[in-house]
């Protein structure tokens, strides 16, 4: 499994350019992102702004410069400029836990429909990496799924994933690991992190 390389946390305020060239403040999602010490297997690191676009592509399975195959299975892009991404250790399986809070361009229903209609696709920008998805439970604003990444028919990574969305604010929590050794304790810990991240993200 490809290792996630994360540099020390950097606190940045980001800005985007409007059509007329004026600077426009991007809403700061940091206060709505769960704290690094909420990660159950050790503190997380905040991904620096320069690395966020790559992290977003990896988390959402949306290539930066290509399309998935079939092309209709390329997810709608989420906003990288304001995204907050934190990565920490994933437990005994040796994986990584990731929390990302961002703004989405599609609705939650659209996202779930995409999961269902694209349960098997080839990830763009890779040499034949196939992603298969099994959807678990779906609630009003939350979906649980399991993904498997394979090369030449051989699985090399798995992702236990929970996604929630209210309006355009979308939360991803993933535990990415290799092999089949994902324990019930790790699953429970990932769910607990999701619960904490959910409360922080969608607090009134």
PDB file of C-alpha atoms in Angstrom, residues 59-178:
ATOM      1  CA  UNK A  59      -9.445  10.373  -0.640  1.00  0.00           C
ATOM      2  CA  UNK A  60     -12.196  10.952  -3.207  1.00  0.00           C
ATOM      3  CA  UNK A  61     -10.780   8.721  -5.964  1.00  0.00           C
ATOM      4  CA  UNK A  62     -10.897  11.715  -8.305  1.00  0.00           C
ATOM      5  CA  UNK A  63      -7.753  11.990 -10.454  1.00  0.00           C
ATOM      6  CA  UNK A  64      -6.177  15.443 -10.768  1.00  0.00           C
ATOM      7  CA  UNK A  65      -5.432  15.293 -14.487  1.00  0.00           C
ATOM      8  CA  UNK A  66      -7.426  12.400 -15.938  1.00  0.00           C
ATOM      9  CA  UNK A  67     -10.712  10.535 -15.675  1.00  0.00           C
ATOM     10  CA  UNK A  68     -11.700   7.188 -14.268  1.00  0.00           C
ATOM     11  CA  UNK A  69     -12.830   4.430 -16.588  1.00  0.00           C
ATOM     12  CA  UNK A  70     -15.661   4.584 -17.369  1.00  0.00           C
ATOM     13  CA  UNK A  71     -15.505   8.392 -17.402  1.00  0.00           C
ATOM     14  CA  UNK A  72     -18.957   8.640 -15.794  1.00  0.00           C
ATOM     15  CA  UNK A  73     -17.362   7.123 -12.682  1.00  0.00           C
ATOM     16  CA  UNK A  74     -15.176  10.184 -12.118  1.00  0.00           C
ATOM     17  CA  UNK A  75     -16.736  11.762  -8.994  1.00  0.00           C
ATOM     18  CA  UNK A  76     -17.770  15.400  -8.950  1.00  0.00           C
ATOM     19  CA  UNK A  77     -14.901  17.453  -7.588  1.00  0.00           C
ATOM     20  CA  UNK A  78     -14.881  18.802  -4.075  1.00  0.00           C
ATOM     21  CA  UNK A  79     -13.255  22.072  -3.053  1.00  0.00           C
ATOM     22  CA  UNK A  80      -9.558  21.708  -2.325  1.00  0.00           C
ATOM     23  CA  UNK A  81      -8.872  25.340  -1.469  1.00  0.00           C
ATOM     24  CA  UNK A  82     -10.793  25.198   1.814  1.00  0.00           C
ATOM     25  CA  UNK A  83     -10.474  21.472   2.586  1.00  0.00           C
ATOM     26  CA  UNK A  84      -9.069  20.429   5.944  1.00  0.00           C
ATOM     27  CA  UNK A  85      -7.312  17.043   5.975  1.00  0.00           C
ATOM     28  CA  UNK A  86      -5.861  15.265   9.002  1.00  0.00           C
ATOM     29  CA  UNK A  87      -4.051  11.929   8.914  1.00  0.00           C
ATOM     30  CA  UNK A  88      -3.127   9.665  11.816  1.00  0.00           C
ATOM     31  CA  UNK A  89      -2.169   6.054  12.550  1.00  0.00           C
ATOM     32  CA  UNK A  90      -4.838   3.469  11.850  1.00  0.00           C
ATOM     33  CA  UNK A  91      -4.292   0.797  14.464  1.00  0.00           C
ATOM     34  CA  UNK A  92      -2.943  -2.747  14.537  1.00  0.00           C
ATOM     35  CA  UNK A  93      -3.531  -3.301  10.813  1.00  0.00           C
ATOM     36  CA  UNK A  94      -0.820  -0.729  10.137  1.00  0.00           C
ATOM     37  CA  UNK A  95      -3.023   1.540   8.065  1.00  0.00           C
ATOM     38  CA  UNK A  96      -3.852   5.228   8.252  1.00  0.00           C
ATOM     39  CA  UNK A  97      -6.925   7.086   9.463  1.00  0.00           C
ATOM     40  CA  UNK A  98      -7.981  10.211   7.589  1.00  0.00           C
ATOM     41  CA  UNK A  99     -10.531  12.925   8.286  1.00  0.00           C
ATOM     42  CA  UNK A 100     -11.357  15.426   5.551  1.00  0.00           C
ATOM     43  CA  UNK A 101     -13.866  18.259   5.747  1.00  0.00           C
ATOM     44  CA  UNK A 102     -14.610  20.074   2.515  1.00  0.00           C
ATOM     45  CA  UNK A 103     -17.328  21.599   0.377  1.00  0.00           C
ATOM     46  CA  UNK A 104     -18.959  19.492  -2.318  1.00  0.00           C
ATOM     47  CA  UNK A 105     -20.406  20.531  -5.664  1.00  0.00           C
ATOM     48  CA  UNK A 106     -23.018  17.743  -5.706  1.00  0.00           C
ATOM     49  CA  UNK A 107     -25.682  16.682  -3.235  1.00  0.00           C
ATOM     50  CA  UNK A 108     -25.477  13.812  -0.775  1.00  0.00           C
ATOM     51  CA  UNK A 109     -28.057  11.875  -2.817  1.00  0.00           C
ATOM     52  CA  UNK A 110     -25.925  12.381  -5.933  1.00  0.00           C
ATOM     53  CA  UNK A 111     -22.897  11.085  -4.056  1.00  0.00           C
ATOM     54  CA  UNK A 112     -24.693   7.915  -2.911  1.00  0.00           C
ATOM     55  CA  UNK A 113     -26.055   7.365  -6.413  1.00  0.00           C
ATOM     56  CA  UNK A 114     -22.494   7.570  -7.728  1.00  0.00           C
ATOM     57  CA  UNK A 115     -21.361   4.927  -5.246  1.00  0.00           C
ATOM     58  CA  UNK A 116     -24.138   2.606  -6.345  1.00  0.00           C
ATOM     59  CA  UNK A 117     -23.728   3.119 -10.081  1.00  0.00           C
ATOM     60  CA  UNK A 118     -19.925   2.970  -9.998  1.00  0.00           C
ATOM     61  CA  UNK A 119     -19.248   0.034  -7.715  1.00  0.00           C
ATOM     62  CA  UNK A 120     -16.421  -1.118 -10.007  1.00  0.00           C
ATOM     63  CA  UNK A 121     -14.143   1.222 -11.985  1.00  0.00           C
ATOM     64  CA  UNK A 122     -10.521   1.743 -12.995  1.00  0.00           C
ATOM     65  CA  UNK A 123      -8.846   4.658 -11.255  1.00  0.00           C
ATOM     66  CA  UNK A 124      -7.585   7.266 -13.700  1.00  0.00           C
ATOM     67  CA  UNK A 125      -3.892   8.123 -13.721  1.00  0.00           C
ATOM     68  CA  UNK A 126      -2.900   4.622 -12.558  1.00  0.00           C
ATOM     69  CA  UNK A 127      -1.734   1.483 -14.321  1.00  0.00           C
ATOM     70  CA  UNK A 128      -4.974  -0.464 -14.067  1.00  0.00           C
ATOM     71  CA  UNK A 129      -5.850   0.077 -10.404  1.00  0.00           C
ATOM     72  CA  UNK A 130      -9.408  -1.170  -9.962  1.00  0.00           C
ATOM     73  CA  UNK A 131     -11.659   0.169  -7.206  1.00  0.00           C
ATOM     74  CA  UNK A 132     -14.654  -1.865  -6.056  1.00  0.00           C
ATOM     75  CA  UNK A 133     -17.166  -0.560  -3.533  1.00  0.00           C
ATOM     76  CA  UNK A 134     -19.636  -2.299  -1.248  1.00  0.00           C
ATOM     77  CA  UNK A 135     -22.180   0.029   0.312  1.00  0.00           C
ATOM     78  CA  UNK A 136     -23.177  -0.706   3.875  1.00  0.00           C
ATOM     79  CA  UNK A 137     -25.764   1.375   5.697  1.00  0.00           C
ATOM     80  CA  UNK A 138     -27.272   4.603   4.340  1.00  0.00           C
ATOM     81  CA  UNK A 139     -28.980   7.138   6.613  1.00  0.00           C
ATOM     82  CA  UNK A 140     -30.419  10.596   5.929  1.00  0.00           C
ATOM     83  CA  UNK A 141     -26.994  12.205   5.643  1.00  0.00           C
ATOM     84  CA  UNK A 142     -24.491   9.373   6.179  1.00  0.00           C
ATOM     85  CA  UNK A 143     -23.247   6.410   4.143  1.00  0.00           C
ATOM     86  CA  UNK A 144     -20.866   3.636   5.188  1.00  0.00           C
ATOM     87  CA  UNK A 145     -18.925   1.696   2.592  1.00  0.00           C
ATOM     88  CA  UNK A 146     -15.974  -0.589   2.067  1.00  0.00           C
ATOM     89  CA  UNK A 147     -13.617  -0.206  -0.879  1.00  0.00           C
ATOM     90  CA  UNK A 148     -11.013  -2.556  -2.280  1.00  0.00           C
ATOM     91  CA  UNK A 149      -8.110  -1.436  -4.475  1.00  0.00           C
ATOM     92  CA  UNK A 150      -6.676  -4.119  -6.749  1.00  0.00           C
ATOM     93  CA  UNK A 151      -3.881  -4.384  -9.304  1.00  0.00           C
ATOM     94  CA  UNK A 152      -3.927  -7.220 -11.850  1.00  0.00           C
ATOM     95  CA  UNK A 153      -6.740  -8.803  -9.863  1.00  0.00           C
ATOM     96  CA  UNK A 154      -4.772  -8.797  -6.585  1.00  0.00           C
ATOM     97  CA  UNK A 155      -6.115  -6.612  -3.731  1.00  0.00           C
ATOM     98  CA  UNK A 156      -3.438  -4.413  -2.177  1.00  0.00           C
ATOM     99  CA  UNK A 157      -5.459  -1.955  -0.075  1.00  0.00           C
ATOM    100  CA  UNK A 158      -8.843  -1.675   1.570  1.00  0.00           C
ATOM    101  CA  UNK A 159     -10.729   1.355   2.816  1.00  0.00           C
ATOM    102  CA  UNK A 160     -13.372   1.456   5.529  1.00  0.00           C
ATOM    103  CA  UNK A 161     -15.157   4.726   4.800  1.00  0.00           C
ATOM    104  CA  UNK A 162     -17.892   6.881   6.286  1.00  0.00           C
ATOM    105  CA  UNK A 163     -19.167   9.995   4.528  1.00  0.00           C
ATOM    106  CA  UNK A 164     -21.696  12.532   5.778  1.00  0.00           C
ATOM    107  CA  UNK A 165     -23.049  15.681   4.167  1.00  0.00           C
ATOM    108  CA  UNK A 166     -25.280  18.587   5.130  1.00  0.00           C
ATOM    109  CA  UNK A 167     -25.967  21.205   2.473  1.00  0.00           C
ATOM    110  CA  UNK A 168     -22.606  21.489   0.672  1.00  0.00           C
ATOM    111  CA  UNK A 169     -20.450  20.578   3.673  1.00  0.00           C
ATOM    112  CA  UNK A 170     -19.084  17.040   3.320  1.00  0.00           C
ATOM    113  CA  UNK A 171     -17.153  14.948   5.836  1.00  0.00           C
ATOM    114  CA  UNK A 172     -15.002  11.935   4.928  1.00  0.00           C
ATOM    115  CA  UNK A 173     -13.551   9.539   7.496  1.00  0.00           C
ATOM    116  CA  UNK A 174     -11.430   6.674   6.181  1.00  0.00           C
ATOM    117  CA  UNK A 175      -9.306   3.888   7.605  1.00  0.00           C
ATOM    118  CA  UNK A 176      -7.073   2.602   4.805  1.00  0.00           C
ATOM    119  CA  UNK A 177      -5.187  -0.627   5.391  1.00  0.00           C
ATOM    120  CA  UNK A 178      -3.637  -3.611   3.625  1.00  0.00           C
TER     121      UNK A 178
END
